[in-house]
Short mmCIF file of C-alpha atoms in Angstrom, two decimals:
data_model
loop_
_atom_site.label_atom_id
_atom_site.label_comp_id
_atom_site.label_asym_id
_atom_site.label_seq_id
_atom_site.Cartn_x
_atom_site.Cartn_y
_atom_site.Cartn_z
CA MET A 1 -22.87 30.00 54.43
CA ARG A 2 -20.44 31.22 51.79
CA PRO A 3 -17.67 28.73 52.66
CA LYS A 4 -20.19 25.90 52.50
CA GLN A 5 -21.48 27.06 49.10
CA LYS A 6 -17.90 27.28 47.81
CA PHE A 7 -17.20 23.73 49.03
CA LEU A 8 -20.31 22.42 47.30
CA ASN A 9 -19.36 24.09 44.01
CA GLY A 10 -15.87 22.55 44.19
CA SER A 11 -17.32 19.11 44.86
CA ALA A 12 -19.69 19.44 41.96
CA ARG A 13 -16.81 20.32 39.66
CA LEU A 14 -14.78 17.34 40.85
CA LEU A 15 -17.79 15.05 40.34
CA LEU A 16 -18.29 16.38 36.80
CA VAL A 17 -14.61 15.87 35.92
CA GLY A 18 -14.78 12.35 37.35
CA LEU A 19 -17.82 11.53 35.23
CA LEU A 20 -16.12 12.81 32.07
CA VAL A 21 -12.99 10.77 32.80
CA ALA A 22 -15.10 7.68 33.47
CA VAL A 23 -17.03 8.08 30.21
CA SER A 24 -13.81 8.57 28.22
CA SER A 25 -12.17 5.54 29.89
CA THR A 26 -15.23 3.39 29.27
CA SER A 27 -15.26 4.38 25.60
CA ALA A 28 -11.54 3.68 25.22
CA LEU A 29 -11.94 0.25 26.81
CA ALA A 30 -14.90 -0.54 24.55
CA ILE A 31 -12.92 0.45 21.45
CA GLU A 32 -9.95 -1.62 22.64
CA ALA A 33 -12.18 -4.66 23.17
CA ALA A 34 -13.89 -4.27 19.78
CA GLY A 35 -10.61 -4.54 17.86
CA LEU A 36 -8.99 -2.27 15.30
CA VAL A 37 -11.15 -1.22 12.37
CA PRO A 38 -10.00 -0.61 8.77
CA LEU A 39 -8.27 2.71 7.98
CA THR A 40 -7.01 3.06 11.57
CA LYS A 41 -3.48 4.56 11.57
CA LEU A 42 -1.01 3.05 14.06
CA ARG A 43 2.58 3.53 15.20
CA LEU A 44 4.64 0.44 16.11
CA THR A 45 7.68 0.64 18.40
CA VAL A 46 9.85 -2.44 19.03
CA VAL A 47 12.65 -2.50 21.64
CA GLN A 48 14.60 -5.27 23.34
CA PHE A 49 16.50 -5.25 26.61
CA VAL A 50 20.19 -6.14 26.25
CA PRO A 51 21.41 -7.65 29.57
CA ALA A 52 25.08 -7.26 28.59
CA THR A 53 24.82 -3.45 28.43
CA GLY A 54 21.74 -2.89 30.57
CA ASP A 55 20.18 -0.80 27.82
CA TYR A 56 17.18 -1.11 25.51
CA LYS A 57 17.94 -1.56 21.81
CA SER A 58 15.42 -0.06 19.38
CA TRP A 59 14.47 -2.12 16.31
CA ASP A 60 13.82 0.80 13.98
CA ALA A 61 13.62 -1.45 10.90
CA LEU A 62 10.52 -3.17 12.31
CA GLY A 63 8.85 -0.09 13.81
CA GLY A 64 7.09 2.77 12.06
CA ASP A 65 3.64 3.88 10.99
CA LEU A 66 1.09 1.25 9.91
CA GLU A 67 -2.49 1.32 8.65
CA VAL A 68 -5.23 -1.26 9.01
CA GLY A 69 -6.19 -2.41 5.51
CA PRO A 70 -9.70 -2.81 4.11
CA ASP A 71 -9.52 -6.55 4.89
CA GLY A 72 -8.86 -5.92 8.60
CA THR A 73 -5.15 -6.83 8.49
CA VAL A 74 -1.93 -4.96 9.24
CA ALA A 75 1.26 -5.60 7.24
CA VAL A 76 4.18 -5.81 9.70
CA PRO A 77 7.77 -6.04 8.38
CA THR A 78 9.22 -9.57 8.68
CA LEU A 79 5.91 -10.96 10.01
CA GLY A 80 3.60 -10.22 7.07
CA SER A 81 -0.13 -9.64 7.49
CA ILE A 82 -1.78 -9.95 10.92
CA ASP A 83 -5.56 -10.09 11.35
CA VAL A 84 -6.55 -7.38 13.86
CA THR A 85 -10.33 -7.77 13.67
CA ASP A 86 -10.43 -8.99 17.29
CA LEU A 87 -7.26 -7.26 18.53
CA GLY A 88 -6.86 -3.90 20.23
CA ALA A 89 -3.66 -1.85 20.18
CA ALA A 90 -2.24 -3.47 23.33
CA ALA A 91 -3.17 -6.98 22.22
CA LEU A 92 -1.62 -6.36 18.80
CA GLY A 93 1.65 -5.27 20.43
CA THR A 94 1.68 -8.46 22.52
CA GLU A 95 0.95 -10.60 19.43
CA ILE A 96 3.77 -8.93 17.44
CA GLY A 97 6.23 -9.56 20.28
CA ARG A 98 5.15 -13.21 20.50
CA ARG A 99 5.50 -13.76 16.75
CA LEU A 100 8.92 -12.07 16.62
CA LYS A 101 10.14 -14.31 19.40
CA ALA A 102 8.92 -17.43 17.57
CA LYS A 103 10.20 -16.42 14.13
CA LEU A 104 13.62 -15.11 15.18
CA GLY A 105 14.23 -17.81 17.79
CA LEU A 106 14.69 -15.36 20.68
CA LEU A 107 14.81 -16.40 24.31
CA ASP A 108 12.59 -13.50 25.37
CA ALA A 109 9.95 -11.70 23.36
CA PRO A 110 10.90 -8.10 22.47
CA ASP A 111 8.75 -5.27 23.82
CA ALA A 112 6.38 -4.26 21.01
CA SER A 113 3.99 -1.39 21.66
CA VAL A 114 1.28 -0.12 19.33
CA ARG A 115 -0.20 3.35 19.62
CA ILE A 116 -3.26 4.57 17.73
CA LEU A 117 -2.40 7.74 15.80
CA GLU A 118 -5.69 8.33 14.07
CA TYR A 119 -9.11 6.68 13.90
CA PRO A 120 -11.17 6.51 10.69
CA PRO A 121 -12.91 9.85 10.16
CA VAL A 122 -16.57 10.47 10.82
CA TYR A 123 -18.62 11.21 7.70
CA VAL A 124 -21.61 13.41 8.46
CA VAL A 125 -24.26 13.67 5.74
CA GLY A 126 -27.91 14.59 5.51
CA GLY A 127 -29.74 17.61 6.84
CA VAL A 128 -26.84 19.20 8.68
CA ALA A 129 -25.24 22.61 8.28
CA LYS A 130 -21.80 21.35 7.17
CA PRO A 131 -21.81 17.86 5.61
CA GLY A 132 -18.39 16.26 5.35
CA GLN A 133 -15.84 14.23 7.30
CA TYR A 134 -14.65 14.90 10.84
CA PRO A 135 -12.01 13.20 13.02
CA PHE A 136 -13.25 10.54 15.42
CA ARG A 137 -12.12 10.42 19.04
CA PRO A 138 -12.96 8.05 21.89
CA GLY A 139 -15.93 9.23 23.91
CA MET A 140 -17.68 10.87 20.94
CA THR A 141 -21.48 10.84 21.21
CA VAL A 142 -24.26 11.19 18.66
CA ALA A 143 -24.90 14.76 19.82
CA GLN A 144 -21.23 15.69 19.43
CA ALA A 145 -21.16 14.31 15.89
CA LEU A 146 -24.22 16.40 15.05
CA ALA A 147 -22.56 19.44 16.62
CA LEU A 148 -19.43 18.96 14.50
CA ALA A 149 -21.65 19.04 11.41
CA GLY A 150 -23.21 22.33 12.50
CA GLY A 151 -26.40 20.88 13.93
CA GLU A 152 -29.76 20.80 12.22
CA HIS A 153 -29.82 22.24 8.71
CA ARG A 154 -31.93 25.39 8.76
CA THR A 155 -30.58 27.39 5.83
CA GLU A 156 -32.47 28.93 2.95
CA ALA A 157 -33.30 27.04 -0.21
CA GLY A 158 -30.78 29.11 -2.19
CA ASP A 159 -27.90 27.85 -0.04
CA THR A 160 -29.05 24.26 -0.47
CA LEU A 161 -29.23 24.76 -4.22
CA SER A 162 -25.61 25.97 -4.22
CA ASP A 163 -24.62 22.87 -2.26
CA THR A 164 -26.44 20.72 -4.80
CA ILE A 165 -24.58 22.33 -7.69
CA LYS A 166 -21.25 21.84 -5.91
CA LEU A 167 -22.02 18.18 -5.18
CA GLU A 168 -22.95 17.62 -8.81
CA ALA A 169 -19.62 19.14 -9.88
CA ASP A 170 -17.77 16.94 -7.39
CA LEU A 171 -19.61 13.88 -8.68
CA ASN A 172 -18.66 14.71 -12.27
CA GLY A 173 -15.05 15.11 -11.17
CA TYR A 174 -15.13 11.72 -9.48
CA ALA A 175 -16.53 10.20 -12.68
CA ARG A 176 -13.60 11.57 -14.72
CA ASP A 177 -11.08 10.43 -12.10
CA PHE A 178 -12.72 7.00 -12.11
CA LEU A 179 -12.24 6.71 -15.90
CA ARG A 180 -8.60 7.77 -15.70
CA THR A 181 -7.86 5.41 -12.81
CA SER A 182 -9.60 2.50 -14.58
CA ALA A 183 -7.53 3.11 -17.73
CA ARG A 184 -4.34 3.35 -15.67
CA LEU A 185 -5.17 0.08 -13.89
CA ALA A 186 -5.73 -1.66 -17.25
CA ARG A 187 -2.34 -0.40 -18.46
CA LEU A 188 -0.54 -1.54 -15.28
CA LYS A 189 -2.17 -4.98 -15.46
CA SER A 190 -0.97 -5.37 -19.05
CA GLU A 191 2.54 -4.25 -18.05
CA PHE A 192 2.60 -6.72 -15.18
CA ALA A 193 1.48 -9.55 -17.51
CA ARG A 194 4.00 -8.36 -20.17
CA GLU A 195 1.32 -8.25 -22.80
CA LYS A 196 1.89 -6.59 -26.18
CA THR A 197 -1.26 -4.45 -25.99
CA ILE A 198 -3.54 -3.04 -23.28
CA SER A 199 -6.84 -4.80 -22.59
CA PHE A 200 -9.18 -1.96 -21.58
CA PRO A 201 -12.49 -2.82 -19.81
CA PRO A 202 -15.69 -2.53 -21.88
CA ALA A 203 -16.85 0.41 -19.72
CA LEU A 204 -14.19 2.58 -21.37
CA ASP A 205 -15.96 3.30 -24.66
CA PRO A 206 -13.38 4.57 -27.20
CA SER A 207 -16.16 6.20 -29.25
CA ASP A 208 -16.39 8.90 -26.57
CA PRO A 209 -13.80 11.57 -27.50
CA SER A 210 -12.87 12.31 -23.89
CA ILE A 211 -12.38 8.61 -23.12
CA ALA A 212 -10.49 8.07 -26.39
CA GLU A 213 -8.01 10.77 -25.32
CA ILE A 214 -7.43 9.03 -21.97
CA LEU A 215 -6.92 5.66 -23.67
CA GLU A 216 -4.45 7.16 -26.15
CA GLN A 217 -2.41 8.69 -23.33
CA GLU A 218 -2.23 5.35 -21.53
CA ARG A 219 -1.20 3.59 -24.78
CA ARG A 220 1.67 6.02 -25.24
CA ILE A 221 2.87 5.50 -21.68
CA PHE A 222 2.52 1.73 -22.14
CA GLU A 223 4.55 1.76 -25.37
CA ALA A 224 7.26 3.91 -23.78
CA HIS A 225 7.58 1.56 -20.80
CA ILE A 226 7.51 -1.60 -22.92
CA ASN A 227 10.00 -0.23 -25.46
CA GLY A 228 12.38 0.87 -22.71
CA PHE A 229 12.16 -2.52 -21.02
CA GLU A 230 12.64 -4.44 -24.27
CA ARG A 231 15.67 -2.32 -25.24
CA GLN A 232 17.36 -3.08 -21.94
CA GLN A 233 16.38 -6.74 -22.13
CA THR A 234 17.59 -7.05 -25.73
CA GLY A 235 20.90 -5.39 -24.86
CA LEU A 236 21.52 -7.83 -22.01
CA VAL A 237 20.54 -10.81 -24.20
CA HIS A 238 22.95 -9.69 -26.95
CA LEU A 239 25.67 -9.18 -24.37
CA ALA A 240 25.14 -12.74 -23.12
CA GLU A 241 25.34 -14.00 -26.70
CA LEU A 242 28.68 -12.19 -27.18
CA TYR A 243 30.06 -13.74 -24.01
CA ASN A 244 28.91 -17.18 -25.18
CA ALA A 245 30.63 -16.62 -28.54
CA GLU A 246 33.78 -15.52 -26.72
CA ILE A 247 33.68 -18.66 -24.56
CA ASP A 248 33.29 -20.83 -27.70
CA ALA A 249 36.24 -19.10 -29.38
CA LEU A 250 38.39 -19.55 -26.27
CA GLY A 251 37.40 -23.22 -26.21
CA GLN A 252 38.56 -23.68 -29.79
CA LYS A 253 41.77 -21.83 -28.98
CA GLU A 254 42.29 -24.17 -26.02
CA LYS A 255 42.03 -27.20 -28.33
CA ALA A 256 44.59 -25.68 -30.69
CA ILE A 257 46.97 -24.93 -27.82
CA ASP A 258 46.55 -28.49 -26.51
CA GLU A 259 47.52 -29.85 -29.94
CA GLN A 260 50.55 -27.57 -30.07
CA ILE A 261 51.54 -28.62 -26.54
CA ALA A 262 51.26 -32.29 -27.55
CA ARG A 263 53.50 -31.72 -30.58
CA ALA A 264 55.97 -29.67 -28.55
CA GLN A 265 56.10 -32.41 -25.91
CA LYS A 266 56.92 -34.98 -28.60
CA GLN A 267 59.63 -32.64 -29.88
CA VAL A 268 61.11 -32.30 -26.39
CA ASP A 269 61.03 -36.09 -25.90
CA ALA A 270 62.73 -36.66 -29.29
CA VAL A 271 65.46 -34.10 -28.62
CA GLN A 272 65.96 -35.55 -25.14
CA SER A 273 66.59 -38.95 -26.75
CA LEU A 274 69.09 -37.42 -29.18
CA VAL A 275 70.84 -35.60 -26.33
CA ASN A 276 71.07 -38.86 -24.42
CA ALA A 277 72.52 -40.54 -27.54
CA GLY A 278 74.96 -37.67 -28.01
CA SER A 279 73.43 -36.63 -31.34
CA ALA A 280 72.01 -33.25 -30.19
CA THR A 281 73.18 -30.42 -27.99
CA ILE A 282 71.76 -29.23 -24.71
CA SER A 283 70.93 -25.82 -26.24
CA ARG A 284 68.62 -27.44 -28.74
CA LEU A 285 66.81 -29.24 -25.89
CA SER A 286 66.52 -25.95 -24.01
CA ASP A 287 64.91 -24.26 -27.02
CA SER A 288 62.35 -27.06 -27.31
CA GLU A 289 61.55 -26.90 -23.59
CA ARG A 290 61.18 -23.09 -23.77
CA ILE A 291 58.68 -23.44 -26.62
CA LEU A 292 56.71 -26.00 -24.54
CA ALA A 293 56.73 -23.70 -21.50
CA ASP A 294 55.45 -20.77 -23.61
CA LEU A 295 52.61 -22.91 -24.94
CA ARG A 296 51.63 -23.96 -21.43
CA SER A 297 51.67 -20.32 -20.36
CA ASP A 298 49.41 -19.50 -23.30
CA LYS A 299 47.04 -22.25 -22.15
CA LEU A 300 46.92 -20.74 -18.65
CA ASP A 301 46.16 -17.29 -20.07
CA ASN A 302 43.44 -18.80 -22.22
CA LEU A 303 41.95 -20.52 -19.15
CA ILE A 304 41.89 -17.23 -17.21
CA ALA A 305 40.25 -15.47 -20.16
CA THR A 306 37.62 -18.24 -20.33
CA MET A 307 36.87 -17.90 -16.60
CA THR A 308 36.54 -14.11 -16.99
CA ALA A 309 34.16 -14.55 -19.92
CA ARG A 310 32.05 -17.01 -17.91
CA GLU A 311 31.92 -14.57 -14.98
CA ASN A 312 30.81 -11.78 -17.32
CA LEU A 313 28.16 -14.10 -18.78
CA ASN A 314 26.82 -14.90 -15.31
CA ARG A 315 26.75 -11.17 -14.47
CA SER A 316 24.79 -10.35 -17.61
CA GLU A 317 22.31 -13.15 -16.84
CA ARG A 318 21.88 -11.82 -13.29
CA ASP A 319 21.35 -8.30 -14.65
CA LEU A 320 18.69 -9.64 -17.01
CA ALA A 321 16.90 -11.47 -14.18
CA ARG A 322 17.10 -8.37 -11.96
CA LEU A 323 15.69 -6.20 -14.76
CA GLN A 324 12.74 -8.56 -15.18
CA ASP A 325 12.13 -8.76 -11.42
CA GLU A 326 12.25 -4.97 -11.02
CA GLN A 327 9.79 -4.53 -13.87
CA GLN A 328 7.37 -6.93 -12.20
CA SER A 329 7.91 -5.39 -8.77
CA ASP A 330 7.41 -1.79 -9.95
CA ALA A 331 4.27 -2.73 -11.90
CA SER A 332 2.91 -4.62 -8.88
CA ILE A 333 3.49 -1.71 -6.47
CA GLN A 334 1.87 0.79 -8.83
CA LEU A 335 -1.00 -1.64 -9.41
CA GLN A 336 -1.68 -1.94 -5.67
CA THR A 337 -1.47 1.83 -5.22
CA GLU A 338 -3.92 2.54 -8.04
CA GLN A 339 -6.28 -0.19 -6.83
CA ALA A 340 -6.35 1.39 -3.36
CA GLY A 341 -6.95 4.80 -4.96
CA LEU A 342 -9.82 3.37 -6.99
CA GLU A 343 -11.43 1.95 -3.85
CA ARG A 344 -11.17 5.32 -2.08
CA LEU A 345 -12.60 7.00 -5.15
CA GLN A 346 -15.56 4.60 -5.20
CA LEU A 347 -16.20 5.32 -1.51
CA SER A 348 -16.11 9.06 -2.20
CA GLN A 349 -18.51 8.60 -5.11
CA VAL A 350 -21.02 6.71 -2.99
CA THR A 351 -20.78 9.28 -0.20
CA THR A 352 -21.21 12.21 -2.60
CA MET A 353 -24.18 10.54 -4.30
CA ARG A 354 -25.90 10.10 -0.95
CA MET A 355 -25.17 13.68 -0.01
CA LEU A 356 -26.47 14.87 -3.37
CA ARG A 357 -29.67 12.82 -3.08
CA GLN A 358 -30.35 14.12 0.40
CA SER A 359 -29.48 17.67 -0.64
CA VAL A 360 -32.13 17.50 -3.37
CA GLU A 361 -34.68 16.10 -0.93
CA ILE A 362 -33.88 18.76 1.64
CA ASN A 363 -34.15 21.48 -0.99
CA GLU A 364 -37.70 20.32 -1.75
CA THR A 365 -38.79 20.25 1.88
CA LEU A 366 -36.71 23.07 3.35
CA LYS A 367 -39.39 25.76 3.35
CA LEU A 368 -41.81 23.44 5.11
CA ALA A 369 -39.14 22.27 7.58
CA ASN A 370 -38.44 25.86 8.65
CA THR A 371 -42.09 26.37 9.67
CA VAL A 372 -42.72 23.20 11.67
CA GLN A 373 -41.67 21.80 14.99
CA ILE A 374 -38.93 19.17 14.71
CA SER A 375 -38.26 16.21 16.97
CA LEU A 376 -35.33 13.81 16.50
CA SER A 377 -34.93 10.11 17.19
CA TYR A 378 -31.78 8.03 16.76
CA SER A 379 -30.69 4.47 16.08
CA LEU A 380 -27.24 2.90 15.67
CA VAL A 381 -26.22 0.37 13.02
CA ARG A 382 -23.12 -1.39 14.32
CA GLN A 383 -21.01 -4.16 12.79
CA GLU A 384 -20.92 -7.09 15.19
CA GLN A 385 -18.94 -10.12 14.02
CA GLY A 386 -19.24 -8.95 10.43
CA ASN A 387 -23.03 -8.49 10.54
CA PRO A 388 -24.84 -5.14 10.81
CA THR A 389 -27.03 -4.84 13.91
CA GLU A 390 -29.45 -1.97 14.54
CA LEU A 391 -29.59 -0.68 18.11
CA PRO A 392 -31.71 2.05 19.73
CA ALA A 393 -29.79 5.19 20.71
CA THR A 394 -30.08 8.64 22.24
CA ASP A 395 -28.15 11.83 21.66
CA ALA A 396 -25.86 10.76 24.54
CA SER A 397 -25.04 7.33 23.05
CA LEU A 398 -21.32 6.70 22.57
CA LEU A 399 -20.08 6.06 19.03
CA MET A 400 -17.63 3.36 17.98
CA PRO A 401 -15.41 3.41 14.88
CA GLY A 402 -17.48 1.99 12.05
CA ASP A 403 -20.87 2.94 13.52
CA LEU A 404 -23.69 4.35 11.43
CA VAL A 405 -26.05 6.75 13.19
CA ARG A 406 -29.50 7.10 11.69
CA VAL A 407 -31.31 10.30 12.61
CA THR A 408 -35.05 10.39 11.98
CA THR A 409 -36.56 13.86 11.85
CA GLN A 410 -40.25 14.09 12.71
CA MET A 411 -41.74 17.37 11.47
CA ASP A 412 -45.17 18.23 12.89
CA GLN A 413 -47.06 20.57 10.58
CA PRO A 414 -49.60 23.09 11.91
CA ALA A 415 -52.46 21.22 10.24
CA GLY A 416 -51.60 18.12 12.23
CA SER A 417 -49.95 16.14 9.38
CA ALA A 418 -46.34 14.97 9.59
CA MET A 419 -43.46 14.01 7.32
CA ALA A 420 -40.26 12.12 8.06
CA GLU A 421 -36.82 12.58 6.71
CA ASN A 422 -33.94 10.16 7.24
CA ARG A 423 -30.49 11.53 7.74
CA MET A 424 -27.31 9.55 8.21
CA ILE A 425 -24.02 10.06 9.92
CA THR A 426 -21.56 7.38 8.80
CA LEU A 427 -18.14 6.54 10.07
CA ALA A 428 -15.65 5.51 7.38
CA GLN A 429 -16.02 1.84 6.64
CA PRO A 430 -14.46 0.01 3.64
#
């Protein structure tokens, strides 16, 4: 009997492993079919087979780490933005290879592979032991997300009060960061538009001393940047003016040399006539010709100097254009970075406000919740073709990136009455 029992235990283990692998594979296929969601981090590798050498050549300039933007697109070098709303990692790699072939005029499409480095994190809020964000992985279920957050919140009211105070402090910090980022954005927009002053939004009230200090700091930075840019621009403009003046002076000198050459030529012709008539010597003719040759040499030197001045003028104009382009480019890059930071800050604010609101509610009902029997029910809110759809779920339901899990807690009191509390587990979604 013992060998048979051992065989049955081994079979059961194999069956369990098979089920886990099947669930994980099913989840991965579902995520692949649903497309890449915003904030997903990717790694792109592009190689091409070289028949002449029999080796694969890596296109490192096109590969690297990418991130799906809030608008559902990925910025790929050379190709620009690609909409990945309906594309998985494998399909995106195929699409990149196809576009590279078409744009670069290749006979065969290069091998482009995309690997998912990191999914958007899971944000767990509500009546859980450890609210916060947790990494998402394929095959994650509602129960696993709850387990990551420490399960049902069953702490004492004092602990919840401490959490409430911490959340309030975090919210105040976000408010200050929001003000500073808004002021910085206003300054960068004015720099990009090359305005003389900063146009701050009405929400930044200068009568508030703390806000006035932030605005003054941004004005000083703005003035320093503008003054530095204008000094460089003015220097290049003055340099161009000097080169133009030099070119004008060389032009006038050229006219004078031409007049001298004309007179010298007449002198040579006159002496040549006298030499032919026997009235002048050959040495006199040679002196006149030498003077004419020197004048022509001076004209050539003047022409070279004029060409050099024109080259210097063109260089100064190119330097001026490059200075202006770099100023616009730097301001644009900083503007995009700060705008993305502001969007993340707004998302953090909203999340913290929800956590704070639920923390206050839980603090009010915690004593009652610890004395009653609790039953949980679940539902999923999933984005399908851009529209939220609510679906029934169980603790074994698989999560997808971008899902929102709503947990309803039914608390049955001893007297027979009941109260409900909604708790949410949200996956990052722009």
